[in-house]
């Protein structure tokens, strides 16, 4: 947990989001909701969607401005700059703002596939850079974020970074080489659960439930199972065995699912997600090197 002095340090900082998508909004919301930063100290820049900026200003009270419209001041004066643009726009956008920045500013990237080394090439090696991979559950404060640091990030900047991402869930500090693995586990992870839930909803309706009742039962079942793992401290395997009586209904279901290849398919899918993250990263790295 951050100290009182560290908390005071965050509250006095100016934060600029270069990009105003859903992840930028989630982080800004978390910072404001947890009273880490006052809304007026947050600025959000967007390339073309003025309506989106108006919505964010009205919803949270943050400062908003279109990119390229007198936004230099926000970037120059920010203590922390979040790089939250789309990966395809990242190289050009980062190169464009590089002349405005100085080495005391902390750069936090939420751009999938963009390495610290590439950001250093675009911004300069003296720039302290934090590479992160949050997931979509961050929008409701239940995210899981992988965090990696460049060598120039100070201990106090690490504390600040972790405090910011704790405002939208949990975080794990990992070696940068594991960032693609973070994508495979938690970055894409919510979609795996949704896919299982989709199948459960289909089965529930085939078993005679109307869609609303099916959804209520499935959502509560998944929520309860996740909370059991979290609150009891037992492993999923231990809890599964407790539910699975010999020759009972659960065993019949588990055997059928296993025979159909469900466990193996999940493992293969997660490994492929991580592999795909590396492929996308390679494309981004190549475009920057050219």
PDB file of C-alpha atoms in Angstrom:
ATOM      1  CA  UNK A   1       0.000   0.000   0.000  1.00  0.00           C
ATOM      2  CA  UNK A   2       1.179   3.521  -0.708  1.00  0.00           C
ATOM      3  CA  UNK A   3       2.201   5.810   2.135  1.00  0.00           C
ATOM      4  CA  UNK A   4       0.375   9.019   3.062  1.00  0.00           C
ATOM      5  CA  UNK A   5       3.203  11.047   1.524  1.00  0.00           C
ATOM      6  CA  UNK A   6       2.944   9.059  -1.683  1.00  0.00           C
ATOM      7  CA  UNK A   7      -0.822   9.604  -1.792  1.00  0.00           C
ATOM      8  CA  UNK A   8      -0.271  13.357  -1.432  1.00  0.00           C
ATOM      9  CA  UNK A   9       2.242  13.130  -4.263  1.00  0.00           C
ATOM     10  CA  UNK A  10      -0.314  11.564  -6.601  1.00  0.00           C
ATOM     11  CA  UNK A  11      -3.058  14.021  -5.721  1.00  0.00           C
ATOM     12  CA  UNK A  12      -0.908  16.962  -6.787  1.00  0.00           C
ATOM     13  CA  UNK A  13       0.075  15.450 -10.129  1.00  0.00           C
ATOM     14  CA  UNK A  14      -1.273  16.333 -13.546  1.00  0.00           C
ATOM     15  CA  UNK A  15      -2.193  13.361 -15.701  1.00  0.00           C
ATOM     16  CA  UNK A  16      -2.700  13.435 -19.460  1.00  0.00           C
ATOM     17  CA  UNK A  17      -4.320  10.620 -21.442  1.00  0.00           C
ATOM     18  CA  UNK A  18      -3.205  10.613 -25.077  1.00  0.00           C
ATOM     19  CA  UNK A  19      -6.208   8.703 -26.375  1.00  0.00           C
ATOM     20  CA  UNK A  20      -9.704   8.645 -24.897  1.00  0.00           C
ATOM     21  CA  UNK A  21     -10.977   5.104 -25.473  1.00  0.00           C
ATOM     22  CA  UNK A  22     -12.610   2.726 -23.023  1.00  0.00           C
ATOM     23  CA  UNK A  23      -9.385   1.791 -21.206  1.00  0.00           C
ATOM     24  CA  UNK A  24      -8.372   5.433 -20.754  1.00  0.00           C
ATOM     25  CA  UNK A  25     -11.840   6.112 -19.369  1.00  0.00           C
ATOM     26  CA  UNK A  26     -11.630   3.124 -17.007  1.00  0.00           C
ATOM     27  CA  UNK A  27      -8.317   4.305 -15.547  1.00  0.00           C
ATOM     28  CA  UNK A  28      -9.490   7.916 -15.237  1.00  0.00           C
ATOM     29  CA  UNK A  29     -12.669   6.740 -13.521  1.00  0.00           C
ATOM     30  CA  UNK A  30     -10.673   4.630 -11.081  1.00  0.00           C
ATOM     31  CA  UNK A  31      -8.342   7.493 -10.215  1.00  0.00           C
ATOM     32  CA  UNK A  32     -11.255   9.849  -9.611  1.00  0.00           C
ATOM     33  CA  UNK A  33     -13.437   7.327  -7.760  1.00  0.00           C
ATOM     34  CA  UNK A  34     -10.599   6.425  -5.402  1.00  0.00           C
ATOM     35  CA  UNK A  35      -9.773  10.120  -4.902  1.00  0.00           C
ATOM     36  CA  UNK A  36      -6.197   9.705  -6.086  1.00  0.00           C
ATOM     37  CA  UNK A  37      -6.476  12.691  -8.420  1.00  0.00           C
ATOM     38  CA  UNK A  38      -9.006  15.504  -8.764  1.00  0.00           C
ATOM     39  CA  UNK A  39     -10.879  15.511 -12.098  1.00  0.00           C
ATOM     40  CA  UNK A  40      -9.523  18.948 -13.010  1.00  0.00           C
ATOM     41  CA  UNK A  41      -5.970  17.607 -12.960  1.00  0.00           C
ATOM     42  CA  UNK A  42      -6.759  15.019 -15.638  1.00  0.00           C
ATOM     43  CA  UNK A  43      -6.731  15.885 -19.337  1.00  0.00           C
ATOM     44  CA  UNK A  44      -7.864  13.564 -22.120  1.00  0.00           C
ATOM     45  CA  UNK A  45      -6.889  14.062 -25.757  1.00  0.00           C
ATOM     46  CA  UNK A  46      -8.647  12.484 -28.711  1.00  0.00           C
ATOM     47  CA  UNK A  47      -7.743  12.739 -32.372  1.00  0.00           C
ATOM     48  CA  UNK A  48     -11.141  13.440 -33.923  1.00  0.00           C
ATOM     49  CA  UNK A  49     -14.162  12.450 -31.814  1.00  0.00           C
ATOM     50  CA  UNK A  50     -15.319  15.674 -30.217  1.00  0.00           C
ATOM     51  CA  UNK A  51     -18.582  14.121 -29.030  1.00  0.00           C
ATOM     52  CA  UNK A  52     -16.644  11.498 -27.082  1.00  0.00           C
ATOM     53  CA  UNK A  53     -14.599  14.204 -25.369  1.00  0.00           C
ATOM     54  CA  UNK A  54     -17.736  16.130 -24.454  1.00  0.00           C
ATOM     55  CA  UNK A  55     -19.210  12.991 -22.886  1.00  0.00           C
ATOM     56  CA  UNK A  56     -16.073  12.410 -20.808  1.00  0.00           C
ATOM     57  CA  UNK A  57     -15.991  16.022 -19.641  1.00  0.00           C
ATOM     58  CA  UNK A  58     -19.669  15.962 -18.659  1.00  0.00           C
ATOM     59  CA  UNK A  59     -19.375  12.554 -16.978  1.00  0.00           C
ATOM     60  CA  UNK A  60     -16.191  13.067 -14.949  1.00  0.00           C
ATOM     61  CA  UNK A  61     -15.270  16.761 -15.041  1.00  0.00           C
ATOM     62  CA  UNK A  62     -11.926  16.100 -16.727  1.00  0.00           C
ATOM     63  CA  UNK A  63     -10.326  18.508 -19.176  1.00  0.00           C
ATOM     64  CA  UNK A  64     -10.728  17.413 -22.792  1.00  0.00           C
ATOM     65  CA  UNK A  65      -9.270  18.638 -26.076  1.00  0.00           C
ATOM     66  CA  UNK A  66      -8.896  17.360 -29.626  1.00  0.00           C
ATOM     67  CA  UNK A  67      -5.367  16.252 -30.491  1.00  0.00           C
ATOM     68  CA  UNK A  68      -3.628  18.939 -32.514  1.00  0.00           C
ATOM     69  CA  UNK A  69      -5.861  21.666 -31.076  1.00  0.00           C
ATOM     70  CA  UNK A  70      -3.618  23.557 -28.644  1.00  0.00           C
ATOM     71  CA  UNK A  71      -2.872  20.392 -26.706  1.00  0.00           C
ATOM     72  CA  UNK A  72       0.889  20.957 -26.403  1.00  0.00           C
ATOM     73  CA  UNK A  73       0.479  22.573 -22.993  1.00  0.00           C
ATOM     74  CA  UNK A  74      -1.316  19.546 -21.536  1.00  0.00           C
ATOM     75  CA  UNK A  75       1.483  17.251 -22.697  1.00  0.00           C
ATOM     76  CA  UNK A  76       4.313  19.540 -21.616  1.00  0.00           C
ATOM     77  CA  UNK A  77       2.902  20.169 -18.141  1.00  0.00           C
ATOM     78  CA  UNK A  78       1.746  16.640 -17.330  1.00  0.00           C
ATOM     79  CA  UNK A  79       3.585  14.659 -14.663  1.00  0.00           C
ATOM     80  CA  UNK A  80       2.225  11.391 -16.035  1.00  0.00           C
ATOM     81  CA  UNK A  81       1.268  10.681 -19.647  1.00  0.00           C
ATOM     82  CA  UNK A  82      -0.796   7.640 -20.545  1.00  0.00           C
ATOM     83  CA  UNK A  83      -0.261   6.357 -24.078  1.00  0.00           C
ATOM     84  CA  UNK A  84      -3.723   5.006 -24.869  1.00  0.00           C
ATOM     85  CA  UNK A  85      -3.998   5.266 -28.630  1.00  0.00           C
ATOM     86  CA  UNK A  86      -4.715   2.357 -30.979  1.00  0.00           C
ATOM     87  CA  UNK A  87      -1.661   0.185 -31.764  1.00  0.00           C
ATOM     88  CA  UNK A  88      -1.812   1.035 -35.473  1.00  0.00           C
ATOM     89  CA  UNK A  89      -1.520   4.748 -34.652  1.00  0.00           C
ATOM     90  CA  UNK A  90       1.058   4.395 -31.881  1.00  0.00           C
ATOM     91  CA  UNK A  91       4.389   4.884 -33.702  1.00  0.00           C
ATOM     92  CA  UNK A  92       3.325   8.014 -35.551  1.00  0.00           C
ATOM     93  CA  UNK A  93       1.584   9.532 -32.527  1.00  0.00           C
ATOM     94  CA  UNK A  94       4.431   8.869 -30.093  1.00  0.00           C
ATOM     95  CA  UNK A  95       7.034  10.229 -32.491  1.00  0.00           C
ATOM     96  CA  UNK A  96       4.922  13.381 -32.883  1.00  0.00           C
ATOM     97  CA  UNK A  97       4.763  14.136 -29.165  1.00  0.00           C
ATOM     98  CA  UNK A  98       8.365  13.154 -28.349  1.00  0.00           C
ATOM     99  CA  UNK A  99       9.757  16.714 -28.801  1.00  0.00           C
ATOM    100  CA  UNK A 100       7.279  18.018 -26.225  1.00  0.00           C
ATOM    101  CA  UNK A 101       8.327  15.686 -23.414  1.00  0.00           C
ATOM    102  CA  UNK A 102      11.067  15.754 -20.801  1.00  0.00           C
ATOM    103  CA  UNK A 103      12.766  13.007 -18.821  1.00  0.00           C
ATOM    104  CA  UNK A 104      11.023  13.719 -15.511  1.00  0.00           C
ATOM    105  CA  UNK A 105       7.645  12.771 -16.950  1.00  0.00           C
ATOM    106  CA  UNK A 106       6.440   9.231 -16.362  1.00  0.00           C
ATOM    107  CA  UNK A 107       5.143   7.508 -19.504  1.00  0.00           C
ATOM    108  CA  UNK A 108       2.565   4.758 -18.984  1.00  0.00           C
ATOM    109  CA  UNK A 109       1.614   2.649 -22.007  1.00  0.00           C
ATOM    110  CA  UNK A 110      -1.549   0.571 -22.308  1.00  0.00           C
ATOM    111  CA  UNK A 111      -0.760  -0.271 -25.954  1.00  0.00           C
ATOM    112  CA  UNK A 112      -0.705  -4.016 -26.591  1.00  0.00           C
ATOM    113  CA  UNK A 113       2.430  -5.292 -28.293  1.00  0.00           C
ATOM    114  CA  UNK A 114       4.529  -2.133 -28.022  1.00  0.00           C
ATOM    115  CA  UNK A 115       7.811  -2.888 -26.252  1.00  0.00           C
ATOM    116  CA  UNK A 116       9.693  -0.624 -23.889  1.00  0.00           C
ATOM    117  CA  UNK A 117      12.684  -0.699 -26.263  1.00  0.00           C
ATOM    118  CA  UNK A 118      10.539   0.614 -29.117  1.00  0.00           C
ATOM    119  CA  UNK A 119       9.108   3.362 -26.943  1.00  0.00           C
ATOM    120  CA  UNK A 120      12.634   4.305 -25.898  1.00  0.00           C
ATOM    121  CA  UNK A 121      13.631   4.560 -29.555  1.00  0.00           C
ATOM    122  CA  UNK A 122      10.700   6.897 -30.187  1.00  0.00           C
ATOM    123  CA  UNK A 123      10.933   8.929 -26.970  1.00  0.00           C
ATOM    124  CA  UNK A 124      14.560   8.700 -25.914  1.00  0.00           C
ATOM    125  CA  UNK A 125      16.291   6.294 -23.560  1.00  0.00           C
ATOM    126  CA  UNK A 126      16.176   8.676 -20.601  1.00  0.00           C
ATOM    127  CA  UNK A 127      12.385   8.562 -20.454  1.00  0.00           C
ATOM    128  CA  UNK A 128      10.946   6.471 -17.580  1.00  0.00           C
ATOM    129  CA  UNK A 129       8.431   4.093 -19.167  1.00  0.00           C
ATOM    130  CA  UNK A 130       5.853   1.732 -17.689  1.00  0.00           C
ATOM    131  CA  UNK A 131       4.404  -0.924 -19.980  1.00  0.00           C
ATOM    132  CA  UNK A 132       1.052  -2.310 -18.873  1.00  0.00           C
ATOM    133  CA  UNK A 133      -1.592  -4.779 -20.057  1.00  0.00           C
ATOM    134  CA  UNK A 134      -4.944  -4.185 -18.328  1.00  0.00           C
ATOM    135  CA  UNK A 135      -8.072  -6.142 -19.246  1.00  0.00           C
ATOM    136  CA  UNK A 136     -11.638  -5.049 -19.903  1.00  0.00           C
ATOM    137  CA  UNK A 137     -12.856  -5.849 -16.389  1.00  0.00           C
ATOM    138  CA  UNK A 138     -10.952  -2.715 -15.383  1.00  0.00           C
ATOM    139  CA  UNK A 139     -14.052  -0.794 -16.506  1.00  0.00           C
ATOM    140  CA  UNK A 140     -15.857  -2.009 -13.373  1.00  0.00           C
ATOM    141  CA  UNK A 141     -12.849  -1.878 -11.044  1.00  0.00           C
ATOM    142  CA  UNK A 142     -12.152  -5.624 -11.231  1.00  0.00           C
ATOM    143  CA  UNK A 143      -9.307  -5.595 -13.724  1.00  0.00           C
ATOM    144  CA  UNK A 144      -6.084  -7.559 -13.776  1.00  0.00           C
ATOM    145  CA  UNK A 145      -3.030  -5.693 -15.076  1.00  0.00           C
ATOM    146  CA  UNK A 146       0.489  -6.833 -15.888  1.00  0.00           C
ATOM    147  CA  UNK A 147       3.109  -4.125 -15.245  1.00  0.00           C
ATOM    148  CA  UNK A 148       6.721  -3.902 -16.464  1.00  0.00           C
ATOM    149  CA  UNK A 149       9.229  -1.090 -15.917  1.00  0.00           C
ATOM    150  CA  UNK A 150      12.075   0.447 -17.863  1.00  0.00           C
ATOM    151  CA  UNK A 151      15.375   0.927 -16.057  1.00  0.00           C
ATOM    152  CA  UNK A 152      14.712   4.665 -15.659  1.00  0.00           C
ATOM    153  CA  UNK A 153      11.572   4.249 -13.554  1.00  0.00           C
ATOM    154  CA  UNK A 154      12.298   5.262  -9.947  1.00  0.00           C
ATOM    155  CA  UNK A 155      11.033   3.470  -6.844  1.00  0.00           C
ATOM    156  CA  UNK A 156       8.554   6.271  -6.147  1.00  0.00           C
ATOM    157  CA  UNK A 157       7.284   6.115  -9.730  1.00  0.00           C
ATOM    158  CA  UNK A 158       6.778   2.377  -9.309  1.00  0.00           C
ATOM    159  CA  UNK A 159       4.661   2.969  -6.225  1.00  0.00           C
ATOM    160  CA  UNK A 160       2.628   5.577  -8.064  1.00  0.00           C
ATOM    161  CA  UNK A 161       2.111   3.265 -11.048  1.00  0.00           C
ATOM    162  CA  UNK A 162       0.951   0.392  -8.889  1.00  0.00           C
ATOM    163  CA  UNK A 163      -1.355   2.661  -6.877  1.00  0.00           C
ATOM    164  CA  UNK A 164      -2.978   3.898 -10.084  1.00  0.00           C
ATOM    165  CA  UNK A 165      -3.671   0.398 -11.376  1.00  0.00           C
ATOM    166  CA  UNK A 166      -4.875  -0.774  -7.975  1.00  0.00           C
ATOM    167  CA  UNK A 167      -7.661   1.758  -8.459  1.00  0.00           C
ATOM    168  CA  UNK A 168      -9.078  -0.454 -11.245  1.00  0.00           C
ATOM    169  CA  UNK A 169      -8.363  -3.905  -9.808  1.00  0.00           C
ATOM    170  CA  UNK A 170      -5.230  -5.911  -9.048  1.00  0.00           C
ATOM    171  CA  UNK A 171      -1.834  -5.839 -10.721  1.00  0.00           C
ATOM    172  CA  UNK A 172       1.164  -8.108 -11.094  1.00  0.00           C
ATOM    173  CA  UNK A 173       4.671  -6.752 -11.713  1.00  0.00           C
ATOM    174  CA  UNK A 174       6.271  -9.046 -14.297  1.00  0.00           C
ATOM    175  CA  UNK A 175       9.353  -9.190 -16.465  1.00  0.00           C
ATOM    176  CA  UNK A 176       8.580  -7.608 -19.812  1.00  0.00           C
ATOM    177  CA  UNK A 177       9.184 -10.947 -21.539  1.00  0.00           C
ATOM    178  CA  UNK A 178       5.985 -12.171 -19.844  1.00  0.00           C
ATOM    179  CA  UNK A 179       3.739  -9.408 -21.201  1.00  0.00           C
ATOM    180  CA  UNK A 180       2.545 -11.612 -24.084  1.00  0.00           C
ATOM    181  CA  UNK A 181       1.723 -14.268 -21.494  1.00  0.00           C
ATOM    182  CA  UNK A 182      -0.310 -11.702 -19.560  1.00  0.00           C
ATOM    183  CA  UNK A 183      -2.375 -11.225 -22.729  1.00  0.00           C
ATOM    184  CA  UNK A 184      -2.982 -14.972 -22.949  1.00  0.00           C
ATOM    185  CA  UNK A 185      -3.998 -15.301 -19.295  1.00  0.00           C
ATOM    186  CA  UNK A 186      -5.831 -12.151 -18.211  1.00  0.00           C
ATOM    187  CA  UNK A 187      -5.824  -9.791 -21.188  1.00  0.00           C
ATOM    188  CA  UNK A 188      -7.993 -12.084 -23.324  1.00  0.00           C
ATOM    189  CA  UNK A 189      -9.182 -14.017 -20.272  1.00  0.00           C
ATOM    190  CA  UNK A 190     -12.623 -12.431 -19.807  1.00  0.00           C
ATOM    191  CA  UNK A 191     -13.599 -13.593 -23.307  1.00  0.00           C
ATOM    192  CA  UNK A 192     -12.849 -17.232 -22.395  1.00  0.00           C
ATOM    193  CA  UNK A 193     -15.245 -17.000 -19.462  1.00  0.00           C
ATOM    194  CA  UNK A 194     -17.873 -15.336 -21.647  1.00  0.00           C
ATOM    195  CA  UNK A 195     -17.543 -18.164 -24.176  1.00  0.00           C
ATOM    196  CA  UNK A 196     -18.139 -20.768 -21.466  1.00  0.00           C
ATOM    197  CA  UNK A 197     -21.099 -18.733 -20.229  1.00  0.00           C
ATOM    198  CA  UNK A 198     -22.531 -18.603 -23.758  1.00  0.00           C
ATOM    199  CA  UNK A 199     -22.410 -22.400 -23.935  1.00  0.00           C
ATOM    200  CA  UNK A 200     -23.993 -22.697 -20.485  1.00  0.00           C
ATOM    201  CA  UNK A 201     -26.811 -20.353 -21.545  1.00  0.00           C
ATOM    202  CA  UNK A 202     -27.450 -22.417 -24.665  1.00  0.00           C
ATOM    203  CA  UNK A 203     -27.608 -25.604 -22.602  1.00  0.00           C
ATOM    204  CA  UNK A 204     -29.878 -23.973 -19.987  1.00  0.00           C
ATOM    205  CA  UNK A 205     -32.365 -22.979 -22.669  1.00  0.00           C
ATOM    206  CA  UNK A 206     -32.253 -26.486 -24.169  1.00  0.00           C
ATOM    207  CA  UNK A 207     -33.050 -27.745 -20.669  1.00  0.00           C
ATOM    208  CA  UNK A 208     -36.235 -25.678 -20.672  1.00  0.00           C
ATOM    209  CA  UNK A 209     -35.382 -22.346 -19.048  1.00  0.00           C
ATOM    210  CA  UNK A 210     -36.468 -19.060 -20.558  1.00  0.00           C
ATOM    211  CA  UNK A 211     -33.548 -16.742 -21.528  1.00  0.00           C
ATOM    212  CA  UNK A 212     -33.915 -14.408 -18.526  1.00  0.00           C
ATOM    213  CA  UNK A 213     -33.951 -17.219 -15.981  1.00  0.00           C
ATOM    214  CA  UNK A 214     -31.083 -18.981 -17.775  1.00  0.00           C
ATOM    215  CA  UNK A 215     -28.988 -15.819 -17.625  1.00  0.00           C
ATOM    216  CA  UNK A 216     -29.733 -15.255 -13.941  1.00  0.00           C
ATOM    217  CA  UNK A 217     -28.750 -18.818 -13.020  1.00  0.00           C
ATOM    218  CA  UNK A 218     -25.581 -18.888 -15.146  1.00  0.00           C
ATOM    219  CA  UNK A 219     -24.299 -15.466 -14.054  1.00  0.00           C
ATOM    220  CA  UNK A 220     -24.800 -16.265 -10.368  1.00  0.00           C
ATOM    221  CA  UNK A 221     -23.175 -19.678 -10.789  1.00  0.00           C
ATOM    222  CA  UNK A 222     -20.041 -18.183 -12.375  1.00  0.00           C
ATOM    223  CA  UNK A 223     -19.912 -15.346  -9.856  1.00  0.00           C
ATOM    224  CA  UNK A 224     -20.306 -17.734  -6.933  1.00  0.00           C
ATOM    225  CA  UNK A 225     -17.634 -20.115  -8.241  1.00  0.00           C
ATOM    226  CA  UNK A 226     -15.108 -17.283  -8.655  1.00  0.00           C
ATOM    227  CA  UNK A 227     -15.841 -15.982  -5.162  1.00  0.00           C
ATOM    228  CA  UNK A 228     -15.435 -19.477  -3.703  1.00  0.00           C
ATOM    229  CA  UNK A 229     -11.911 -19.704  -5.120  1.00  0.00           C
ATOM    230  CA  UNK A 230     -11.092 -16.222  -3.853  1.00  0.00           C
ATOM    231  CA  UNK A 231     -12.604 -16.469  -0.374  1.00  0.00           C
ATOM    232  CA  UNK A 232     -11.766 -20.056   0.594  1.00  0.00           C
ATOM    233  CA  UNK A 233      -8.180 -19.978  -0.657  1.00  0.00           C
ATOM    234  CA  UNK A 234      -8.655 -23.454  -2.096  1.00  0.00           C
ATOM    235  CA  UNK A 235      -7.587 -24.268  -5.637  1.00  0.00           C
ATOM    236  CA  UNK A 236     -10.151 -24.721  -8.409  1.00  0.00           C
ATOM    237  CA  UNK A 237      -9.152 -28.397  -8.542  1.00  0.00           C
ATOM    238  CA  UNK A 238      -9.868 -28.873  -4.826  1.00  0.00           C
ATOM    239  CA  UNK A 239     -13.239 -27.173  -5.091  1.00  0.00           C
ATOM    240  CA  UNK A 240     -14.141 -29.133  -8.219  1.00  0.00           C
ATOM    241  CA  UNK A 241     -13.395 -32.411  -6.466  1.00  0.00           C
ATOM    242  CA  UNK A 242     -15.619 -31.412  -3.543  1.00  0.00           C
ATOM    243  CA  UNK A 243     -18.537 -30.837  -5.921  1.00  0.00           C
ATOM    244  CA  UNK A 244     -17.918 -34.027  -7.911  1.00  0.00           C
ATOM    245  CA  UNK A 245     -19.455 -37.053  -6.207  1.00  0.00           C
ATOM    246  CA  UNK A 246     -18.475 -40.489  -7.586  1.00  0.00           C
ATOM    247  CA  UNK A 247     -20.893 -41.574 -10.319  1.00  0.00           C
ATOM    248  CA  UNK A 248     -22.944 -38.426  -9.737  1.00  0.00           C
ATOM    249  CA  UNK A 249     -24.344 -35.766 -12.036  1.00  0.00           C
ATOM    250  CA  UNK A 250     -21.274 -33.505 -11.913  1.00  0.00           C
ATOM    251  CA  UNK A 251     -18.918 -36.365 -12.698  1.00  0.00           C
ATOM    252  CA  UNK A 252     -21.068 -37.286 -15.687  1.00  0.00           C
ATOM    253  CA  UNK A 253     -20.834 -33.702 -16.975  1.00  0.00           C
ATOM    254  CA  UNK A 254     -17.089 -33.361 -16.337  1.00  0.00           C
ATOM    255  CA  UNK A 255     -16.327 -36.673 -18.061  1.00  0.00           C
ATOM    256  CA  UNK A 256     -18.365 -35.642 -21.114  1.00  0.00           C
ATOM    257  CA  UNK A 257     -16.697 -32.221 -21.292  1.00  0.00           C
ATOM    258  CA  UNK A 258     -13.244 -33.757 -20.916  1.00  0.00           C
ATOM    259  CA  UNK A 259     -13.927 -36.314 -23.628  1.00  0.00           C
ATOM    260  CA  UNK A 260     -15.018 -33.456 -25.887  1.00  0.00           C
ATOM    261  CA  UNK A 261     -11.636 -31.801 -25.277  1.00  0.00           C
ATOM    262  CA  UNK A 262     -12.717 -28.773 -23.247  1.00  0.00           C
ATOM    263  CA  UNK A 263      -9.734 -28.551 -20.839  1.00  0.00           C
ATOM    264  CA  UNK A 264      -7.212 -29.108 -23.629  1.00  0.00           C
ATOM    265  CA  UNK A 265      -8.987 -26.599 -25.870  1.00  0.00           C
ATOM    266  CA  UNK A 266      -8.797 -23.902 -23.190  1.00  0.00           C
ATOM    267  CA  UNK A 267      -5.069 -24.466 -22.690  1.00  0.00           C
ATOM    268  CA  UNK A 268      -4.418 -24.432 -26.436  1.00  0.00           C
ATOM    269  CA  UNK A 269      -6.496 -21.282 -26.842  1.00  0.00           C
ATOM    270  CA  UNK A 270      -4.630 -19.417 -24.124  1.00  0.00           C
ATOM    271  CA  UNK A 271      -1.273 -20.413 -25.574  1.00  0.00           C
ATOM    272  CA  UNK A 272      -2.437 -19.266 -29.006  1.00  0.00           C
ATOM    273  CA  UNK A 273      -3.579 -15.921 -27.598  1.00  0.00           C
ATOM    274  CA  UNK A 274      -0.114 -15.336 -26.158  1.00  0.00           C
ATOM    275  CA  UNK A 275       1.489 -16.420 -29.431  1.00  0.00           C
ATOM    276  CA  UNK A 276      -0.749 -14.050 -31.381  1.00  0.00           C
ATOM    277  CA  UNK A 277       0.164 -11.185 -29.053  1.00  0.00           C
ATOM    278  CA  UNK A 278       3.824 -11.797 -29.902  1.00  0.00           C
ATOM    279  CA  UNK A 279       3.005 -11.819 -33.628  1.00  0.00           C
ATOM    280  CA  UNK A 280       1.165  -8.501 -33.390  1.00  0.00           C
ATOM    281  CA  UNK A 281       4.043  -7.066 -31.386  1.00  0.00           C
ATOM    282  CA  UNK A 282       6.496  -8.142 -34.078  1.00  0.00           C
ATOM    283  CA  UNK A 283       4.493  -6.292 -36.729  1.00  0.00           C
ATOM    284  CA  UNK A 284       4.451  -3.127 -34.610  1.00  0.00           C
ATOM    285  CA  UNK A 285       8.178  -3.411 -33.876  1.00  0.00           C
ATOM    286  CA  UNK A 286       8.944  -3.885 -37.574  1.00  0.00           C
ATOM    287  CA  UNK A 287       6.941  -0.801 -38.541  1.00  0.00           C
ATOM    288  CA  UNK A 288       8.869   1.288 -36.034  1.00  0.00           C
ATOM    289  CA  UNK A 289      12.251  -0.046 -37.136  1.00  0.00           C
ATOM    290  CA  UNK A 290      11.588   0.738 -40.812  1.00  0.00           C
TER     291      UNK A 290
END
